[in-house]
Amino acid sequence: MAGFPLRREQGFTLVELLVVFAIMALVAGLVPLAYERMRDGSQYRDAVRTMFSQMRLARSLAISGGRDVSFVVDMGRRRYGLDGEPLKTLPESLLVRATVADREVASQGVMSIRFLPSGGATGGSVEILRAPGVGTRLRVDWLSGRTTQEALLP
């Protein structure tokens, strides 16, 4: 037996198993938080993108159709979209503020930006804010009807 080394049994020790389980528990605890942040970010980007495209669509329809088209934000019911069409719902995690004709619309009110066949608009802006106060302002120029997007920092 002198020429044969002792063979050690294969397997994991109790300490190694406890370390692996502790790491798995830590990861499992962090996954819901990461998922929630990712979901909130996705909802924010989707709301900004959809609202911006709805405003641009309203201007395009007004010019091509030769009639006024209104973009509406119902802050009380947390919905937005083109007047006369089904409105889209804002996620609960977002805060919306609106300004029309240099005055802020009340948090329960309805704001409307009317796009004219000439390409102009009544003007106004909509701010979409996330929880820490960071967000985006969508601004409609009254003269040209052009919609722009700018970042809002806390």
CSV table of C-alpha atoms in Angstrom, one decimal:
chain,number,residue,atom,x,y,z
A,1,MET,CA,0.0,0.0,0.0
A,2,ALA,CA,3.0,2.3,0.2
A,3,GLY,CA,2.9,3.0,-3.5
A,4,PHE,CA,-0.8,4.0,-3.7
A,5,PRO,CA,-1.9,7.4,-2.4
A,6,LEU,CA,-4.9,7.5,-0.2
A,7,ARG,CA,-8.0,8.3,-2.3
A,8,ARG,CA,-10.2,11.0,-0.9
A,9,GLU,CA,-13.9,10.8,-1.3
A,10,GLN,CA,-15.4,13.3,-3.7
A,11,GLY,CA,-18.1,15.7,-2.6
A,12,PHE,CA,-18.8,19.1,-1.0
A,13,THR,CA,-18.3,20.0,2.5
A,14,LEU,CA,-21.1,21.5,4.6
A,15,VAL,CA,-19.4,24.9,4.6
A,16,GLU,CA,-19.2,25.0,0.8
A,17,LEU,CA,-22.9,24.1,0.6
A,18,LEU,CA,-23.9,26.8,3.1
A,19,VAL,CA,-21.9,29.4,1.1
A,20,VAL,CA,-23.6,28.4,-2.1
A,21,PHE,CA,-27.1,28.6,-0.5
A,22,ALA,CA,-26.3,32.0,1.0
A,23,ILE,CA,-25.3,33.4,-2.4
A,24,MET,CA,-28.4,31.9,-4.0
A,25,ALA,CA,-30.6,33.5,-1.3
A,26,LEU,CA,-29.0,36.9,-1.8
A,27,VAL,CA,-29.5,36.7,-5.5
A,28,ALA,CA,-33.1,35.6,-5.1
A,29,GLY,CA,-33.7,38.5,-2.8
A,30,LEU,CA,-32.3,41.1,-5.3
A,31,VAL,CA,-34.1,39.8,-8.4
A,32,PRO,CA,-37.6,41.3,-7.5
A,33,LEU,CA,-36.0,44.7,-6.8
A,34,ALA,CA,-34.1,44.7,-10.1
A,35,TYR,CA,-37.2,43.5,-12.0
A,36,GLU,CA,-39.4,46.3,-10.5
A,37,ARG,CA,-36.8,49.0,-11.5
A,38,MET,CA,-36.5,47.5,-14.9
A,39,ARG,CA,-40.3,47.4,-15.3
A,40,ASP,CA,-40.7,51.0,-14.1
A,41,GLY,CA,-38.1,52.2,-16.6
A,42,SER,CA,-39.7,50.3,-19.4
A,43,GLN,CA,-43.1,51.8,-18.6
A,44,TYR,CA,-41.6,55.3,-18.5
A,45,ARG,CA,-39.8,54.9,-21.8
A,46,ASP,CA,-43.0,53.5,-23.4
A,47,ALA,CA,-45.2,56.3,-22.1
A,48,VAL,CA,-42.8,59.0,-23.4
A,49,ARG,CA,-42.4,57.4,-26.8
A,50,THR,CA,-46.1,56.8,-27.2
A,51,MET,CA,-47.1,60.3,-26.1
A,52,PHE,CA,-44.5,61.9,-28.4
A,53,SER,CA,-45.6,59.8,-31.4
A,54,GLN,CA,-49.3,60.6,-30.7
A,55,MET,CA,-48.5,64.3,-30.7
A,56,ARG,CA,-46.6,64.0,-34.0
A,57,LEU,CA,-49.5,61.9,-35.4
A,58,ALA,CA,-52.0,64.6,-34.4
A,59,ARG,CA,-50.0,67.3,-36.3
A,60,SER,CA,-49.7,65.0,-39.3
A,61,LEU,CA,-53.4,64.2,-39.4
A,62,ALA,CA,-54.3,67.9,-39.0
A,63,ILE,CA,-52.2,68.9,-42.0
A,64,SER,CA,-53.1,66.0,-44.2
A,65,GLY,CA,-56.8,66.0,-43.3
A,66,GLY,CA,-57.3,69.7,-43.4
A,67,ARG,CA,-59.1,69.7,-40.0
A,68,ASP,CA,-58.2,70.4,-36.3
A,69,VAL,CA,-56.9,67.4,-34.4
A,70,SER,CA,-56.6,67.5,-30.6
A,71,PHE,CA,-54.2,65.7,-28.3
A,72,VAL,CA,-55.7,65.2,-24.9
A,73,VAL,CA,-54.3,64.4,-21.4
A,74,ASP,CA,-56.9,63.6,-18.8
A,75,MET,CA,-54.9,63.9,-15.6
A,76,GLY,CA,-57.7,62.8,-13.3
A,77,ARG,CA,-58.2,59.5,-15.1
A,78,ARG,CA,-54.5,59.2,-16.1
A,79,ARG,CA,-55.1,58.8,-19.8
A,80,TYR,CA,-53.9,60.4,-23.0
A,81,GLY,CA,-54.2,60.3,-26.7
A,82,LEU,CA,-56.0,61.7,-29.7
A,83,ASP,CA,-59.4,63.1,-29.1
A,84,GLY,CA,-62.1,60.9,-30.4
A,85,GLU,CA,-60.0,57.7,-30.2
A,86,PRO,CA,-59.4,55.3,-27.4
A,87,LEU,CA,-57.1,56.9,-24.9
A,88,LYS,CA,-54.0,55.1,-23.5
A,89,THR,CA,-53.5,54.7,-19.8
A,90,LEU,CA,-50.5,56.1,-17.9
A,91,PRO,CA,-48.7,53.8,-15.4
A,92,GLU,CA,-49.3,54.6,-11.7
A,93,SER,CA,-45.6,55.1,-11.2
A,94,LEU,CA,-45.5,58.2,-13.4
A,95,LEU,CA,-46.4,61.8,-12.5
A,96,VAL,CA,-47.7,64.0,-15.3
A,97,ARG,CA,-47.8,67.8,-15.3
A,98,ALA,CA,-49.2,69.9,-18.2
A,99,THR,CA,-49.0,73.5,-19.2
A,100,VAL,CA,-51.2,75.1,-21.8
A,101,ALA,CA,-51.1,78.8,-22.8
A,102,ASP,CA,-48.6,79.6,-20.1
A,103,ARG,CA,-50.7,78.2,-17.2
A,104,GLU,CA,-50.5,74.9,-15.5
A,105,VAL,CA,-53.5,72.6,-15.7
A,106,ALA,CA,-54.8,71.3,-12.4
A,107,SER,CA,-53.8,67.7,-11.4
A,108,GLN,CA,-57.5,66.6,-11.9
A,109,GLY,CA,-58.1,68.6,-15.1
A,110,VAL,CA,-58.0,67.8,-18.8
A,111,MET,CA,-55.6,69.5,-21.1
A,112,SER,CA,-55.8,69.7,-24.8
A,113,ILE,CA,-53.4,70.8,-27.5
A,114,ARG,CA,-55.1,71.5,-30.8
A,115,PHE,CA,-53.1,71.0,-34.0
A,116,LEU,CA,-54.2,73.1,-36.9
A,117,PRO,CA,-54.4,72.3,-40.6
A,118,SER,CA,-51.9,75.2,-41.3
A,119,GLY,CA,-49.2,73.2,-39.3
A,120,GLY,CA,-49.5,75.4,-36.2
A,121,ALA,CA,-50.9,74.5,-32.8
A,122,THR,CA,-52.3,76.0,-29.6
A,123,GLY,CA,-49.0,75.1,-27.9
A,124,GLY,CA,-48.2,73.7,-24.6
A,125,SER,CA,-46.1,71.1,-22.8
A,126,VAL,CA,-46.4,67.9,-20.9
A,127,GLU,CA,-43.9,66.7,-18.3
A,128,ILE,CA,-43.7,63.0,-17.6
A,129,LEU,CA,-41.8,62.4,-14.3
A,130,ARG,CA,-40.4,59.4,-12.6
A,131,ALA,CA,-40.3,58.9,-8.8
A,132,PRO,CA,-36.9,60.7,-8.1
A,133,GLY,CA,-38.1,63.8,-10.1
A,134,VAL,CA,-36.2,63.0,-13.3
A,135,GLY,CA,-38.3,63.0,-16.4
A,136,THR,CA,-39.0,64.4,-19.9
A,137,ARG,CA,-40.8,67.4,-21.2
A,138,LEU,CA,-42.7,67.2,-24.5
A,139,ARG,CA,-43.2,70.7,-25.8
A,140,VAL,CA,-45.4,71.8,-28.7
A,141,ASP,CA,-44.5,75.1,-30.4
A,142,TRP,CA,-47.6,77.2,-31.0
A,143,LEU,CA,-46.3,78.7,-34.2
A,144,SER,CA,-44.9,75.7,-36.1
A,145,GLY,CA,-46.7,72.9,-34.2
A,146,ARG,CA,-43.4,71.1,-34.0
A,147,THR,CA,-43.0,68.7,-31.0
A,148,THR,CA,-39.7,68.5,-29.2
A,149,GLN,CA,-38.5,66.4,-26.3
A,150,GLU,CA,-36.1,67.5,-23.6
A,151,ALA,CA,-34.7,65.9,-20.4
A,152,LEU,CA,-35.7,67.3,-17.0
A,153,LEU,CA,-33.2,66.9,-14.2
A,154,PRO,CA,-33.9,67.2,-10.5
